[in-house]
Amino acid sequence: MSSQFGHLFRISTFGESHGVGVGVVIDGCPPGFKLDIEAIQNELDRRKPGQSKIVTQRKESDQVEVLSGLSSDGLTLGTPIAMMVRNSDARSRDYDDMKDKYRPSHADFTYDEKYGLRAWEGGGRASARETIGRVAAGAVAKQILKEQFGVQILAWVERVKDISAQINPERVTLELIEANIVRCPDSATAEKMIALIEETRKAGDTVGGVIRGYCTGVPAGWGEPVFDKLEADLAKAMMSLPASKGFTIGSGFEGTYLTGHEHNDPFHADANKVVSTPTNYSGGIQGGITNGMPIDFEVAFKPVATIMHEQDTVNRDRENVKISGKGRHDPCVLPRAVPMVEAMTALVLVDHALRQRALRID
Amino acid sequence: MSSQFGHLFRISTFGESHGVGVGVVIDGCPPGFKLDIEAIQNELDRRKPGQSKIVTQRKESDQVEVLSGLSSDGLTLGTPIAMMVRNSDARSRDYDDMKDKYRPSHADFTYDEKYGLRAWEGGGRASARETIGRVAAGAVAKQILKEQFGVQILAWVERVKDISAQINPERVTLELIEANIVRCPDSATAEKMIALIEETRKAGDTVGGVIRGYCTGVPAGWGEPVFDKLEADLAKAMMSLPASKGFTIGSGFEGTYLTGHEHNDPFHADANKVVSTPTNYSGGIQGGITNGMPIDFEVAFKPVATIMHEQDTVNRDRENVKISGKGRHDPCVLPRAVPMVEAMTALVLVDHALRQRALRID
Amino acid sequence: MSSQFGHLFRISTFGESHGVGVGVVIDGCPPGFKLDIEAIQNELDRRKPGQSKIVTQRKESDQVEVLSGLSSDGLTLGTPIAMMVRNSDARSRDYDDMKDKYRPSHADFTYDEKYGLRAWEGGGRASARETIGRVAAGAVAKQILKEQFGVQILAWVERVKDISAQINPERVTLELIEANIVRCPDSATAEKMIALIEETRKAGDTVGGVIRGYCTGVPAGWGEPVFDKLEADLAKAMMSLPASKGFTIGSGFEGTYLTGHEHNDPFHADANKVVSTPTNYSGGIQGGITNGMPIDFEVAFKPVATIMHEQDTVNRDRENVKISGKGRHDPCVLPRAVPMVEAMTALVLVDHALRQRALRID
Amino acid sequence: MSSQFGHLFRISTFGESHGVGVGVVIDGCPPGFKLDIEAIQNELDRRKPGQSKIVTQRKESDQVEVLSGLSSDGLTLGTPIAMMVRNSDARSRDYDDMKDKYRPSHADFTYDEKYGLRAWEGGGRASARETIGRVAAGAVAKQILKEQFGVQILAWVERVKDISAQINPERVTLELIEANIVRCPDSATAEKMIALIEETRKAGDTVGGVIRGYCTGVPAGWGEPVFDKLEADLAKAMMSLPASKGFTIGSGFEGTYLTGHEHNDPFHADANKVVSTPTNYSGGIQGGITNGMPIDFEVAFKPVATIMHEQDTVNRDRENVKISGKGRHDPCVLPRAVPMVEAMTALVLVDHALRQRALRID
């Protein structure tokens, strides 16, 4: 069950980097709406390699094929929606050195320890290609959330290494995010980020940073108390993405420097009895349940582990050896991680939307 | 299913702050070992109110009763272990003001939005008493992990507001943690933390901070790729605790200021072919799976929302009103959160231990 | 997870025959309705030992205690509802012989093989007392189904050994079922059944038979295609009851003697465009989903395994030995199994009701 | 989650009769064994249409494509194994009449009631093609069970309408089952069954019957008490197959005519301390857990609903209309259901094998 996510809107992903392909099955998609396959492809294009000079140059068209779940009119049937993308530009020879050596801070060693073997070509299931199924399913979830619940999900690059953007989240639009290749809606800072990434890539090194997620239009009452708190499910979703190292909701670690008096979000009702909070340290979630304010979170992504430097490591015989990075890799994962963060957010939210619907018998 | 956690070692918790009691049912506990009930009680004592001057003064003995799952010799039967603690010192009158008013940054408003009603006395299910079941079950998990797998789980207070301890995690012991009431193994810093908490309490205010979790003896190969990555499950576990706002594994947000070259953990094999990494930016987990190094993570806890100041809020009729904190509350949740963090860690690890056992057919 | 049942309305049961008690936690109960605790107790009374001369004479009051999940007004909170019944009349000495010997056709041998130990007193978790949690939770489910969906669930004894009743299910009421101690709504046949059971008991032997379940008011559209077909979930539910050996829906095994032409249920629409089928070989379910006709099924229960005769068996040392039945046991499980069948039916239906509610986004 | 089955060895199936194709994703397959793809294809060939004169003449090659989960050496990686079969001979025009009319005793009406729409071409997801994913996954499970646990699973046709075979299950082999096209190991009776099916087909009618499942080599201790009893999971598995109407384990409904004295299976230990029971009324399972005896069960399959006669029904406007069967259909589902029964049995057993492995910490 390790490749499954969600309860009522449950996805099962499959596929390795250098196998036939990668894909996803969605079980529990509501019936009767027109699936926008172009929108799915668009999200995959935001994720795909080779899209700009600051990402890996592996060439993959990543064309999605919908295998099931649609009527002849393109409506969702309520039955499983299977989607697949075939691998094409898989250069196994780039990875020969990886067959017996463990790349530092990759999953080579741990997969071998867990399973006794691994698909060493391109990282196998630990490759970022695994996220294709997530992004495709997330695109379906986004469509439901937007059309049926009025929810908008955005994510953007807030910081690359020590270059930090100053962003008013209420002003961010998808267009602003997509206006540059690093996906930072602050264009001036984006230029600096791009320059840093290019420079880093030339040095054979990599950088990480922070992505911010922001969801508006989420009604109060989604999420569950106790274990399935919405922020807990978001944390799991984000920490399940490759290279993520941290998650915060609302005030996060910074909020721990405040007192309760400073940190609390007072409620206020307007003339229409709409309740909101002037501050949003809570990040839109209180006691695990949405309060109607924007959901606001951040995710830390480490610098990519594949670098073009010689490094110390061990081989399968547990001898100390040297390894050098090869293949085509991202100098910074963040631009491509933006659609992944959005997808995982959508998967969490749509699941909780359906759970809440089941709960209330009016 | 919102009150359930785990797959193979699955717990179901129940109970409200001011109802009959709170408890837990463990389904999937391995059979045949002698359950140390005193150890369970000891963990509950570390969690219970009234244990020191810097926690809430609510008086609860929190005596655990084991209802099922043991043979007449006290051995686990492999059947569900149900445990309960009855509530005793429940002063509902302290909460009269809460019946119709929503406490800022609490779960009152969101529960009402979700369910259409709530147990307003003492916060009901959103009370920290909900964690009793977690701690009791975690104590069982700890016992299995220690005796059958050699795993040790520790957590401690690393920072209170801006008072930060400098701690070498390899030197920390349970004794050092328990040597002071704030549960910080750096005794000099602990004194400052205690003073700050007392001062804050006198001012009717509250503080938050950071707890660090640290697990040794975990073999390589635990955890799952993709969605159930070990750090993802830990993140969910921690973010499901009341008042938590952030989670990091290994280098966390700090690591994003490094380059890949600086951040990678090179592997090294010693003469006995034991593999380790001189650095541990990965926090003991790579690709979602343990690498045999210590699991090292941090959790941010916000300042407690209940303060003794008048605050703006709304009532159930969505009128703007004032509310003042009453009742007995923690000025700082961290000392009591330490056993909760340990418990949730144990629940995550024991589940993955059993999952790994099921996987490998040797 | 072996002691859990249901997805959205999920129950976790616990407890052994001779431990502290038995109980259940319901996770996912809809909020805001007044729980009728008397109705729960009434179902437990229908299940309890000692209720008549044809059941076991063990004396248990089986008083339910609701531990959580209710507001101070008795409304469901949407949080887990925990319920417990304490054991009282537990005579372990009756079971001394069972400690080392395996009772034929009981679960003694298999529990030992599975777990390496067992609670030999009274059968431990394999005792019929385990069903108390099911019946209590089922009583909650029944209430939801009746009040919020208009569903009525009945079950009755259709046959005891070779004494078979001729019953028109549309005429059966709860009153008719409860009008005699064997729970067969055909009073003349019921008398014969009672006489047979008494005679059998005097001979130290036991009998089995068939219970029929019948649900009216179930709307079309409940149930799922593929694996979670409604009849599949009902089959699992019934076959999970102690002593059950077979399950049929609609025409069952008898229908296999017909041709398709004879067996098909033609649809018919009345003047109000209400669709029904004049025949109901389908038993109310087609393709796993209800069609609005009554759900109609049967369950076979074997003769109780505990008999008052000396039998061949083996002991824990795997020596061939003799064993004689002791303790107080049912000569026929069917009268007490009626509320169990109803309870499991209710648990299946309420879960599918909530699943269907989640599915349709109108 | 309705298209998922299993806990530790969990499959997700997808696909409609007239869409791109059908398939399955297996999550939780143990790593490191050589997957025999030919064996998978062989099982699909046993299931496929057009294999003999007594099944539907739809022409499908049903060639399986393995999309993921294997190393370049063909070893299982422990990651999801996705398999797909493309549809080819899909004649939608045969189904024009079905677009607006509901076929009696099919799932047309109920799908529309549930989802608000359906894939009317060929029955969509309710088509028997849905079972391709089950059979492919079951073939993987069979391989694990055989190679790693020594378990053999067989199923055969025991009865067609009123033609019943007399079979000693201990003598049945796969070769005997496959020796004739009806899959009844009693060759003389098989001939009569084939003649009846042909005669029925010519009359435009259909027949049903009974399949028996029989598993040897299953160790004692598999299965779970309470809800996930092995017979309960088998019952669900079988009742989830298209056209199944009943399930019995061991003595089933027949056993209810016996007394406990007659019905009990006494234990006996041989000189090597191997425990067995001379009789097997229990069907190899006691208290939900295997006792080491053969697992022995039966499944009733109704006569196929599609007949070549005009029948009464209603259309989507709920008008009373006539419908006539068209398309290519099975006159009797049993020969092709044999591999389905085996597959579902294998899926249940492999899941419980892994669960038992996880449970025991030795």
mmCIF file of N, CA, C and O in Angstrom, chain A residues 1 7-8 10 28-31 78-79 144 148-149 225 354-355 357-362, chain C residues 1 7-8 10 28-31 78-79 144 148-149 225 354-355 357-362:
data_model
loop_
_atom_site.group_PDB
_atom_site.id
_atom_site.type_symbol
_atom_site.label_atom_id
_atom_site.label_comp_id
_atom_site.label_asym_id
_atom_site.label_seq_id
_atom_site.Cartn_x
_atom_site.Cartn_y
_atom_site.Cartn_z
ATOM 1 N N MET A 1 0.832 -1.211 0.000
ATOM 2 C CA MET A 1 0.000 0.000 0.000
ATOM 3 C C MET A 1 0.865 1.259 0.000
ATOM 4 O O MET A 1 0.360 2.367 0.112
ATOM 5 N N HIS A 7 -8.018 8.397 0.808
ATOM 6 C CA HIS A 7 -8.999 7.437 1.297
ATOM 7 C C HIS A 7 -10.164 7.301 0.331
ATOM 8 O O HIS A 7 -10.408 6.243 -0.206
ATOM 9 N N LEU A 8 -10.876 8.390 0.106
ATOM 10 C CA LEU A 8 -12.045 8.319 -0.779
ATOM 11 C C LEU A 8 -11.661 8.621 -2.222
ATOM 12 O O LEU A 8 -12.248 8.082 -3.150
ATOM 13 N N ARG A 10 -8.633 7.897 -3.957
ATOM 14 C CA ARG A 10 -7.381 7.175 -3.686
ATOM 15 C C ARG A 10 -6.616 6.923 -4.978
ATOM 16 O O ARG A 10 -7.166 6.400 -5.934
ATOM 17 N N GLY A 28 -12.242 6.292 -7.016
ATOM 18 C CA GLY A 28 -13.109 7.132 -6.207
ATOM 19 C C GLY A 28 -13.374 8.511 -6.790
ATOM 20 O O GLY A 28 -13.910 9.377 -6.096
ATOM 21 N N CYS A 29 -13.027 8.706 -8.046
ATOM 22 C CA CYS A 29 -13.302 10.004 -8.672
ATOM 23 C C CYS A 29 -14.806 10.158 -8.880
ATOM 24 O O CYS A 29 -15.453 9.264 -9.423
ATOM 25 N N PRO A 30 -15.374 11.256 -8.453
ATOM 26 C CA PRO A 30 -16.821 11.451 -8.636
ATOM 27 C C PRO A 30 -17.227 11.354 -10.105
ATOM 28 O O PRO A 30 -16.463 11.750 -10.985
ATOM 29 N N PRO A 31 -18.420 10.842 -10.355
ATOM 30 C CA PRO A 31 -18.875 10.640 -11.728
ATOM 31 C C PRO A 31 -19.512 11.889 -12.325
ATOM 32 O O PRO A 31 -19.920 12.795 -11.600
ATOM 33 N N GLY A 78 -17.092 7.462 -12.711
ATOM 34 C CA GLY A 78 -17.081 7.056 -11.306
ATOM 35 C C GLY A 78 -16.245 5.803 -11.096
ATOM 36 O O GLY A 78 -16.023 5.381 -9.965
ATOM 37 N N THR A 79 -15.789 5.219 -12.181
ATOM 38 C CA THR A 79 -14.929 4.033 -12.128
ATOM 39 C C THR A 79 -13.471 4.483 -12.191
ATOM 40 O O THR A 79 -13.177 5.650 -12.448
ATOM 41 N N ILE A 144 -11.817 19.140 -10.043
ATOM 42 C CA ILE A 144 -12.985 18.954 -9.167
ATOM 43 C C ILE A 144 -13.054 20.081 -8.138
ATOM 44 O O ILE A 144 -14.111 20.667 -7.902
ATOM 45 N N GLN A 148 -16.243 22.376 -8.596
ATOM 46 C CA GLN A 148 -17.339 21.979 -7.734
ATOM 47 C C GLN A 148 -17.262 22.609 -6.353
ATOM 48 O O GLN A 148 -18.243 22.601 -5.616
ATOM 49 N N PHE A 149 -16.089 23.109 -5.978
ATOM 50 C CA PHE A 149 -15.962 23.683 -4.638
ATOM 51 C C PHE A 149 -15.393 25.105 -4.652
ATOM 52 O O PHE A 149 -15.339 25.740 -3.607
ATOM 53 N N PRO A 225 -10.245 15.923 12.996
ATOM 54 C CA PRO A 225 -9.498 16.049 14.238
ATOM 55 C C PRO A 225 -8.543 14.862 14.403
ATOM 56 O O PRO A 225 -8.567 13.932 13.614
ATOM 57 N N LEU A 354 -14.437 15.115 0.008
ATOM 58 C CA LEU A 354 -15.357 13.969 -0.072
ATOM 59 C C LEU A 354 -15.644 13.400 1.310
ATOM 60 O O LEU A 354 -16.774 12.984 1.596
ATOM 61 N N ARG A 355 -14.638 13.372 2.156
ATOM 62 C CA ARG A 355 -14.862 12.867 3.514
ATOM 63 C C ARG A 355 -15.874 13.734 4.250
ATOM 64 O O ARG A 355 -16.726 13.214 4.976
ATOM 65 N N ARG A 357 -18.182 15.515 2.922
ATOM 66 C CA ARG A 357 -19.487 15.285 2.301
ATOM 67 C C ARG A 357 -20.159 14.026 2.861
ATOM 68 O O ARG A 357 -21.379 13.980 3.069
ATOM 69 N N ALA A 358 -19.348 13.018 3.095
ATOM 70 C CA ALA A 358 -19.901 11.772 3.632
ATOM 71 C C ALA A 358 -20.379 11.937 5.061
ATOM 72 O O ALA A 358 -21.328 11.294 5.496
ATOM 73 N N LEU A 359 -19.718 12.827 5.777
ATOM 74 C CA LEU A 359 -19.954 12.937 7.214
ATOM 75 C C LEU A 359 -21.304 13.542 7.553
ATOM 76 O O LEU A 359 -21.998 13.086 8.462
ATOM 77 N N ARG A 360 -21.632 14.596 6.829
ATOM 78 C CA ARG A 360 -22.807 15.368 7.215
ATOM 79 C C ARG A 360 -24.063 14.835 6.567
ATOM 80 O O ARG A 360 -24.199 14.869 5.354
ATOM 81 N N ILE A 361 -24.933 14.317 7.387
ATOM 82 C CA ILE A 361 -26.223 13.856 6.906
ATOM 83 C C ILE A 361 -27.223 14.939 7.249
ATOM 84 O O ILE A 361 -27.642 15.073 8.390
ATOM 85 N N ASP A 362 -27.546 15.736 6.269
ATOM 86 C CA ASP A 362 -28.380 16.908 6.589
ATOM 87 C C ASP A 362 -29.865 16.597 6.406
ATOM 88 O O ASP A 362 -30.234 15.790 5.579
ATOM 89 N N MET C 1 -5.458 -4.964 12.106
ATOM 90 C CA MET C 1 -6.720 -4.454 11.552
ATOM 91 C C MET C 1 -7.788 -5.529 11.499
ATOM 92 O O MET C 1 -8.869 -5.317 10.970
ATOM 93 N N HIS C 7 -15.497 1.147 6.393
ATOM 94 C CA HIS C 7 -14.575 2.160 5.890
ATOM 95 C C HIS C 7 -14.891 3.529 6.478
ATOM 96 O O HIS C 7 -14.071 4.113 7.164
ATOM 97 N N LEU C 8 -16.082 4.034 6.209
ATOM 98 C CA LEU C 8 -16.431 5.367 6.698
ATOM 99 C C LEU C 8 -17.092 5.292 8.067
ATOM 100 O O LEU C 8 -16.941 6.189 8.880
ATOM 101 N N ARG C 10 -16.503 3.015 10.721
ATOM 102 C CA ARG C 10 -15.581 1.917 11.021
ATOM 103 C C ARG C 10 -15.610 1.564 12.498
ATOM 104 O O ARG C 10 -15.493 2.427 13.354
ATOM 105 N N GLY C 28 -16.390 7.517 12.894
ATOM 106 C CA GLY C 28 -17.061 7.964 11.673
ATOM 107 C C GLY C 28 -18.570 8.055 11.791
ATOM 108 O O GLY C 28 -19.269 8.201 10.784
ATOM 109 N N CYS C 29 -19.064 7.984 13.014
ATOM 110 C CA CYS C 29 -20.510 8.124 13.191
ATOM 111 C C CYS C 29 -20.922 9.574 12.899
ATOM 112 O O CYS C 29 -20.332 10.508 13.432
ATOM 113 N N PRO C 30 -21.923 9.778 12.058
ATOM 114 C CA PRO C 30 -22.363 11.144 11.756
ATOM 115 C C PRO C 30 -22.758 11.904 13.020
ATOM 116 O O PRO C 30 -23.281 11.317 13.967
ATOM 117 N N PRO C 31 -22.507 13.207 13.012
ATOM 118 C CA PRO C 31 -22.781 14.016 14.202
ATOM 119 C C PRO C 31 -24.234 14.489 14.265
ATOM 120 O O PRO C 31 -24.948 14.501 13.262
ATOM 121 N N GLY C 78 -19.826 13.261 16.413
ATOM 122 C CA GLY C 78 -19.025 12.983 15.221
ATOM 123 C C GLY C 78 -17.669 12.408 15.582
ATOM 124 O O GLY C 78 -16.907 11.986 14.711
ATOM 125 N N THR C 79 -17.380 12.367 16.863
ATOM 126 C CA THR C 79 -16.126 11.794 17.365
ATOM 127 C C THR C 79 -16.365 10.325 17.742
ATOM 128 O O THR C 79 -17.511 9.871 17.776
ATOM 129 N N ILE C 144 -29.348 5.119 12.650
ATOM 130 C CA ILE C 144 -29.072 6.046 11.547
ATOM 131 C C ILE C 144 -29.850 5.617 10.310
ATOM 132 O O ILE C 144 -30.485 6.425 9.631
ATOM 133 N N GLN C 148 -32.615 8.244 9.221
ATOM 134 C CA GLN C 148 -32.132 9.155 8.189
ATOM 135 C C GLN C 148 -32.294 8.597 6.782
ATOM 136 O O GLN C 148 -32.217 9.346 5.816
ATOM 137 N N PHE C 149 -32.499 7.304 6.675
ATOM 138 C CA PHE C 149 -32.629 6.725 5.333
ATOM 139 C C PHE C 149 -33.900 5.883 5.165
ATOM 140 O O PHE C 149 -34.187 5.424 4.067
ATOM 141 N N PRO C 225 -19.317 -1.354 -7.381
ATOM 142 C CA PRO C 225 -18.974 -2.398 -8.339
ATOM 143 C C PRO C 225 -17.676 -3.088 -7.919
ATOM 144 O O PRO C 225 -17.033 -2.680 -6.960
ATOM 145 N N LEU C 354 -22.953 5.977 3.576
ATOM 146 C CA LEU C 354 -22.030 7.112 3.673
ATOM 147 C C LEU C 354 -21.107 7.171 2.450
ATOM 148 O O LEU C 354 -20.789 8.254 1.961
ATOM 149 N N ARG C 355 -20.703 6.016 1.973
ATOM 150 C CA ARG C 355 -19.849 6.005 0.778
ATOM 151 C C ARG C 355 -20.590 6.593 -0.420
ATOM 152 O O ARG C 355 -20.005 7.332 -1.210
ATOM 153 N N ARG C 357 -22.980 8.736 -0.310
ATOM 154 C CA ARG C 357 -23.132 10.167 -0.072
ATOM 155 C C ARG C 357 -21.869 10.928 -0.477
ATOM 156 O O ARG C 357 -21.936 12.038 -1.014
ATOM 157 N N ALA C 358 -20.733 10.316 -0.202
ATOM 158 C CA ALA C 358 -19.471 10.983 -0.552
ATOM 159 C C ALA C 358 -19.274 11.043 -2.056
ATOM 160 O O ALA C 358 -18.658 11.965 -2.582
ATOM 161 N N LEU C 359 -19.804 10.046 -2.747
ATOM 162 C CA LEU C 359 -19.518 9.898 -4.171
ATOM 163 C C LEU C 359 -20.169 10.959 -5.034
ATOM 164 O O LEU C 359 -19.569 11.486 -5.970
ATOM 165 N N ARG C 360 -21.407 11.221 -4.740
ATOM 166 C CA ARG C 360 -22.194 12.067 -5.626
ATOM 167 C C ARG C 360 -22.045 13.534 -5.263
ATOM 168 O O ARG C 360 -22.470 13.967 -4.190
ATOM 169 N N ILE C 361 -21.438 14.271 -6.136
ATOM 170 C CA ILE C 361 -21.326 15.713 -5.947
ATOM 171 C C ILE C 361 -22.375 16.348 -6.843
ATOM 172 O O ILE C 361 -22.187 16.447 -8.041
ATOM 173 N N ASP C 362 -23.470 16.702 -6.250
ATOM 174 C CA ASP C 362 -24.589 17.166 -7.088
ATOM 175 C C ASP C 362 -24.565 18.688 -7.243
ATOM 176 O O ASP C 362 -24.140 19.396 -6.363
#
